mmCIF file of C-alpha atoms in Angstrom:
data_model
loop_
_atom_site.group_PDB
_atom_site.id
_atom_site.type_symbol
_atom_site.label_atom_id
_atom_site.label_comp_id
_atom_site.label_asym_id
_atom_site.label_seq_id
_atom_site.Cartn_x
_atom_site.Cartn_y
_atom_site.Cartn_z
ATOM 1 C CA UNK A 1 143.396 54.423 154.860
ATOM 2 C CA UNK A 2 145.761 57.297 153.590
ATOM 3 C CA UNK A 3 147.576 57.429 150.480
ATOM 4 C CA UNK A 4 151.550 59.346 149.317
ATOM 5 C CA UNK A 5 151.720 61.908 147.559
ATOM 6 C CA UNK A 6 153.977 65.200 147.063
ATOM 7 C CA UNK A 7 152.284 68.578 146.946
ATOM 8 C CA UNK A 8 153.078 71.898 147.270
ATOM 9 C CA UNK A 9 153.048 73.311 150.936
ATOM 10 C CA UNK A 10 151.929 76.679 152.150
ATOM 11 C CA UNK A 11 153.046 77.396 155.888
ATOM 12 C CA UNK A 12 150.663 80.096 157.589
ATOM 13 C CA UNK A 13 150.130 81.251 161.098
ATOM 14 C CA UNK A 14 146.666 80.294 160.826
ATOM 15 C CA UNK A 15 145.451 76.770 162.098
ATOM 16 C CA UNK A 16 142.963 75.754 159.396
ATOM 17 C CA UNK A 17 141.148 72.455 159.581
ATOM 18 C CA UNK A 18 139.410 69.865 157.753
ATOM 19 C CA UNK A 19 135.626 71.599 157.034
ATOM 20 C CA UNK A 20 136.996 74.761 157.758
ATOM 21 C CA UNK A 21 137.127 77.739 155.266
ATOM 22 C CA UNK A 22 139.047 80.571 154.847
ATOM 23 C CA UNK A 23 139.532 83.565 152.344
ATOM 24 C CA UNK A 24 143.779 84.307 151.697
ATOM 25 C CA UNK A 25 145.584 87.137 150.557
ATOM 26 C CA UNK A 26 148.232 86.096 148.215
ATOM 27 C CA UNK A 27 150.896 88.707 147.124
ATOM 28 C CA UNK A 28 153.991 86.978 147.308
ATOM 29 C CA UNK A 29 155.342 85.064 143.583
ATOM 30 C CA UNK A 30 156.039 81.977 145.276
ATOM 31 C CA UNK A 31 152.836 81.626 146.229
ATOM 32 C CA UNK A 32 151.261 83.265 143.188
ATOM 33 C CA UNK A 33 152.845 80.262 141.356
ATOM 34 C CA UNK A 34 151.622 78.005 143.642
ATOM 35 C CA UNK A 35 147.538 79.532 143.234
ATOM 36 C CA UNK A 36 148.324 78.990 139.428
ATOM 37 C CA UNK A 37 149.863 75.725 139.194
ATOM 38 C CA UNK A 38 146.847 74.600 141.692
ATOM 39 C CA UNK A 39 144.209 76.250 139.535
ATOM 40 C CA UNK A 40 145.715 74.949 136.512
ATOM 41 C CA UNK A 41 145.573 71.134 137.212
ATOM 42 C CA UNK A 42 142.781 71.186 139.809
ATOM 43 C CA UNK A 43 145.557 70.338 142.451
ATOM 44 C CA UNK A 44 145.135 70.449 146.089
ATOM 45 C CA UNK A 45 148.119 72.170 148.297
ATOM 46 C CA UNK A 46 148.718 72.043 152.191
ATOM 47 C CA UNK A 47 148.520 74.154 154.452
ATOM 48 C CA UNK A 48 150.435 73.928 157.797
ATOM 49 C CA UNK A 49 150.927 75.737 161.086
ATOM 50 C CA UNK A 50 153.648 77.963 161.776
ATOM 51 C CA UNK A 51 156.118 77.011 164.590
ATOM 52 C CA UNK A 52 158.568 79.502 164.670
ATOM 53 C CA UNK A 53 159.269 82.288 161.882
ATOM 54 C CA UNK A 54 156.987 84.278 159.607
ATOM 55 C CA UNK A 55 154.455 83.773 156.371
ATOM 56 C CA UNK A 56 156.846 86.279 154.522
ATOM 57 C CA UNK A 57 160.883 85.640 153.834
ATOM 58 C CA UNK A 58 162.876 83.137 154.778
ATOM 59 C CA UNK A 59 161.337 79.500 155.239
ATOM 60 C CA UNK A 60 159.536 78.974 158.747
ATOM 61 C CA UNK A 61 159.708 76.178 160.643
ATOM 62 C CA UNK A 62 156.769 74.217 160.317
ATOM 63 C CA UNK A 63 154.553 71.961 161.851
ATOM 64 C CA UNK A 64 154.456 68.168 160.185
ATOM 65 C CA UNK A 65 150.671 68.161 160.558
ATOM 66 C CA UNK A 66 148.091 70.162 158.437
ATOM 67 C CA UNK A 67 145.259 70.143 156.484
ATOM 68 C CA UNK A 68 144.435 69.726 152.436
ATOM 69 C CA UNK A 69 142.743 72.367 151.117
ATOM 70 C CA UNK A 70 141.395 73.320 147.605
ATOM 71 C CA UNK A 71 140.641 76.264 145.978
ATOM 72 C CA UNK A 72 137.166 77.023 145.439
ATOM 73 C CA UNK A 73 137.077 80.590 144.451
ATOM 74 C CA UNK A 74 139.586 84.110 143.600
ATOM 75 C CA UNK A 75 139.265 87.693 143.060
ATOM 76 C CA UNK A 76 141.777 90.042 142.423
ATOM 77 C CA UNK A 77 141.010 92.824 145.208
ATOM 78 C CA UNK A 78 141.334 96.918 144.309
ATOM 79 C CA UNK A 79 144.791 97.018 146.330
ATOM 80 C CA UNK A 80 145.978 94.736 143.627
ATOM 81 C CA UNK A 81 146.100 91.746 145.475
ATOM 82 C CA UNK A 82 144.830 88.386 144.728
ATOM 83 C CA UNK A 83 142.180 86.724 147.507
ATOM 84 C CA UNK A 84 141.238 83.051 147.347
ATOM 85 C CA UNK A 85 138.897 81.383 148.955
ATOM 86 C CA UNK A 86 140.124 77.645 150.563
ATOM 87 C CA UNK A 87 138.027 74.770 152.033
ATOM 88 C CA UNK A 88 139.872 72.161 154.337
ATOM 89 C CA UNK A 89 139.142 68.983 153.062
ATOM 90 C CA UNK A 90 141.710 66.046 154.737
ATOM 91 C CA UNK A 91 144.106 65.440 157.686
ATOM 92 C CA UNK A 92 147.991 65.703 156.298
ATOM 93 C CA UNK A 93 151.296 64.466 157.686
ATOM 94 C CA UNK A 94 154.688 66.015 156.061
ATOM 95 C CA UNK A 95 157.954 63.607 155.795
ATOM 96 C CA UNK A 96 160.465 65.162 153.819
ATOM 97 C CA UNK A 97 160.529 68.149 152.487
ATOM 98 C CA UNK A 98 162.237 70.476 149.471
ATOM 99 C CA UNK A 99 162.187 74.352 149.398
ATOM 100 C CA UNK A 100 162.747 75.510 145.439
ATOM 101 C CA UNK A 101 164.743 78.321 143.698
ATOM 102 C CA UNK A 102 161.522 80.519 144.727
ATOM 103 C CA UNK A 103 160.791 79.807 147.789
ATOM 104 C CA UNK A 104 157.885 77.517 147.188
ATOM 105 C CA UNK A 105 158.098 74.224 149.769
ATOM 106 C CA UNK A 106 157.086 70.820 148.676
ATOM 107 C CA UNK A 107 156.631 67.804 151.059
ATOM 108 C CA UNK A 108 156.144 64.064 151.269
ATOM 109 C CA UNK A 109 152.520 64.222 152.177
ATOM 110 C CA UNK A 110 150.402 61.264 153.894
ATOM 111 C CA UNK A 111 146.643 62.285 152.684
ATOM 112 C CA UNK A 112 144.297 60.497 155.337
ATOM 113 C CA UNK A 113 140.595 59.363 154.380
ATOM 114 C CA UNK A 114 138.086 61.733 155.207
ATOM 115 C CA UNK A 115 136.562 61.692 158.689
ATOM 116 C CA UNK A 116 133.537 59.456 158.547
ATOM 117 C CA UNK A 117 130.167 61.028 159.001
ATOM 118 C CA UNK A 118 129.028 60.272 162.402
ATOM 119 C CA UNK A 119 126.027 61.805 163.721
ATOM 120 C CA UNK A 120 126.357 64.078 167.090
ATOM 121 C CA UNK A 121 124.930 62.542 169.864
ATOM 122 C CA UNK A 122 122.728 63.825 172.762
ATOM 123 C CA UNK A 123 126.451 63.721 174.777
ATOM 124 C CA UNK A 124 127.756 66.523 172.403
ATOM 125 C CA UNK A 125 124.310 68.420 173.007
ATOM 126 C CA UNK A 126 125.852 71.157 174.722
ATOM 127 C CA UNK A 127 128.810 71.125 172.577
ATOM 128 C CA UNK A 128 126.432 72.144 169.754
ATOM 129 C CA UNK A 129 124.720 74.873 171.972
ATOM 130 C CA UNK A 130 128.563 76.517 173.245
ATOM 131 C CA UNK A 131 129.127 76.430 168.922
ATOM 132 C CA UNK A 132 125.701 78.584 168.537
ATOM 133 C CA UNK A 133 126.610 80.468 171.190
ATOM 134 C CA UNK A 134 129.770 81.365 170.081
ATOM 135 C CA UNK A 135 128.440 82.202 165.750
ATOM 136 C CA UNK A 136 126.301 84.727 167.327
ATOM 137 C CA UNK A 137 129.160 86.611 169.089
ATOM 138 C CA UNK A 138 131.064 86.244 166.139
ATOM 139 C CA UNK A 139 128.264 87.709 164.112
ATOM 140 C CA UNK A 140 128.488 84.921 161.439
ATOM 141 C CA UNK A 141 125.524 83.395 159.708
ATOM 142 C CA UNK A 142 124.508 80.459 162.170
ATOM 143 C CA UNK A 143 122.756 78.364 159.112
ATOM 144 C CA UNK A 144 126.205 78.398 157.051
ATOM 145 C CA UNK A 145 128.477 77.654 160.422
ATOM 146 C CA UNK A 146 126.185 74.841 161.803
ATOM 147 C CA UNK A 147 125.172 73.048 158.669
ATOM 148 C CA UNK A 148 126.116 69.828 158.038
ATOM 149 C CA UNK A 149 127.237 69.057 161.457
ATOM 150 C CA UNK A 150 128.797 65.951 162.744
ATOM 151 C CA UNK A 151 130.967 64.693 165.456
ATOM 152 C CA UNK A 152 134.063 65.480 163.530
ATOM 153 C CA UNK A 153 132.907 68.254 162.036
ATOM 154 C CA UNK A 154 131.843 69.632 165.051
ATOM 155 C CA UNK A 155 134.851 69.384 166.909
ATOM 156 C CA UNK A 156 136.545 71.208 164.102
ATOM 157 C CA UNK A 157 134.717 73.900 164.223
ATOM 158 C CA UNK A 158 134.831 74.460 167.701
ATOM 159 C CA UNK A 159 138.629 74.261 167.923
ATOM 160 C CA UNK A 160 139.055 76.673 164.959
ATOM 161 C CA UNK A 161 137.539 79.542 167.387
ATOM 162 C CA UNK A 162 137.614 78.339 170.932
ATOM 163 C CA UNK A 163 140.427 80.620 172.745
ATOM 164 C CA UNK A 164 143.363 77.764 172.991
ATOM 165 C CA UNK A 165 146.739 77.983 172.783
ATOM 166 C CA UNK A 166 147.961 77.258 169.307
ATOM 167 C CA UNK A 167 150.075 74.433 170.942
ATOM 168 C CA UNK A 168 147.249 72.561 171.124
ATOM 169 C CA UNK A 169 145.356 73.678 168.432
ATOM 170 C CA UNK A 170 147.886 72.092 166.393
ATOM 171 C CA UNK A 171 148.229 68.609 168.330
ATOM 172 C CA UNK A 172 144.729 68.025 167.186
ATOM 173 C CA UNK A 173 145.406 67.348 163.797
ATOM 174 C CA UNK A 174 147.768 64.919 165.165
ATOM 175 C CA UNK A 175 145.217 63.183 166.586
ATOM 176 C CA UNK A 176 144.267 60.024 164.538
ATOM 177 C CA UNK A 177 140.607 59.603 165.822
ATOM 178 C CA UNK A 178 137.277 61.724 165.790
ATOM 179 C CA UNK A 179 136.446 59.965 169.481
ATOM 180 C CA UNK A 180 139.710 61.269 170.910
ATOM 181 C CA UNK A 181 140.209 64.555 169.334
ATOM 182 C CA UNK A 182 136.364 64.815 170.355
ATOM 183 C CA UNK A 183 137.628 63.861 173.996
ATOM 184 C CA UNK A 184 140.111 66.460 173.896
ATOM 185 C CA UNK A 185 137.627 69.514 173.146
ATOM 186 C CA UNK A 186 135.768 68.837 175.635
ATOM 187 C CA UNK A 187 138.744 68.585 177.992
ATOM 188 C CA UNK A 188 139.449 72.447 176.373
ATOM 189 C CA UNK A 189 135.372 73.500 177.104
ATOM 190 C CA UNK A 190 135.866 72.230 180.373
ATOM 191 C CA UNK A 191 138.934 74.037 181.346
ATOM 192 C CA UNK A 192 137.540 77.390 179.646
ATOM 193 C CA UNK A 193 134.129 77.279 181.498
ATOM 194 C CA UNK A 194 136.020 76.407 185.167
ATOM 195 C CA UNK A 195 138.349 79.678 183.819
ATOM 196 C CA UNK A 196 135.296 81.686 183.591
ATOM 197 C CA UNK A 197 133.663 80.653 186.920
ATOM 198 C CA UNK A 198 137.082 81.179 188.826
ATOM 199 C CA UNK A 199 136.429 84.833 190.582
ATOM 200 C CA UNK A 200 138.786 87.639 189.883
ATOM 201 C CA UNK A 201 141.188 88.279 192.328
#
């Protein structure tokens, strides 16, 4: 199930994902509008990955696929600058699109349902074990970045950090299914771990 609707778009060079957080430094009016208008009416915006071009300027090219996010919390930082926090929630898919006097870009978005919450099974043990792994080398608090785990949720947060190229970071949002995009990570660990084992030259 998915469901229209237009919302305001915010193009970044980041690959965020559905479950994923992320604090963002805003600065720029077009998307100082866009933080109030969101915070104002408790809307949602979109965020989507960068193809070609840059956060700042001119309008990148963009790719159709992206996430939902919300805003769940802002500070204004001593440099002046206003941080928000996001939170993923929902798979997006842009049609058409409009860029205002300022800048900001709206699209035609498809909003897809919310992955369901299927448990991880004993297949996707060492899945779990490569994401442990991988918090503690990152420093990050393993209770925050392993709660709530399930199959999709699990593959997002593995492709948010695995070392990919961006390329397919971004097909993965594409990707209509938890089963397949689950199928492709561990197409990605697989590749990664023969990587490592090759021997230097």
């Amino acid at each position: 199930m998915s469901r229209q609707q237009e919302i305001a778009l915010f193009p970044l060079q980041l690959i965020l994902y559905p479950s994923i957080g992320s604090r963002m430094q805003i600065f720029e009016q077009r998307y100082l509008r866009l933080v109030k208008e969101s915070m104002a009416g408790e809307k949602p915006f979109g965020i989507l990955p960068i193809v070609e071009g840059k956060e700042v300027g001119t309008t990148p090219e963009v790719f159709p696929w992206g996430t939902l996010v919300t805003i769940r919390d802002f500070e204004q930082l001593p440099n002046g600058l206003l941080s928000i926090a996001v939170q993923g929630e929902q798979r997006i898919h842009i049609g058409a699109t409009r860029v205002e006097a300022d800048g900001l870009m709206f699209g035609d978005a498809e909003i897809f349902a919310v992955d369901s919450d299927e448990p991880i099974g004993f297949d996707e043990d060492d899945l779990v074990d490569m994401l442990e792994s991988l918090a503690t080398h990152m420093g990050v608090d393993k209770s925050v970045f392993l709660a709530d785990l399930t199959k999709a949720t699990l593959v997002w947060r593995l492709a948010g950090v695995l070392p990919v190229d961006p390329q397919r970071k971004r097909s993965l949002l594409a990707m209509a299914t938890v089963d397949e995009r689950l199928l492709e990570i561990k197409k990605w660990v697989i590749e990664l771990r023969m990587r490592a084992a090759k021997p230097a030259p």
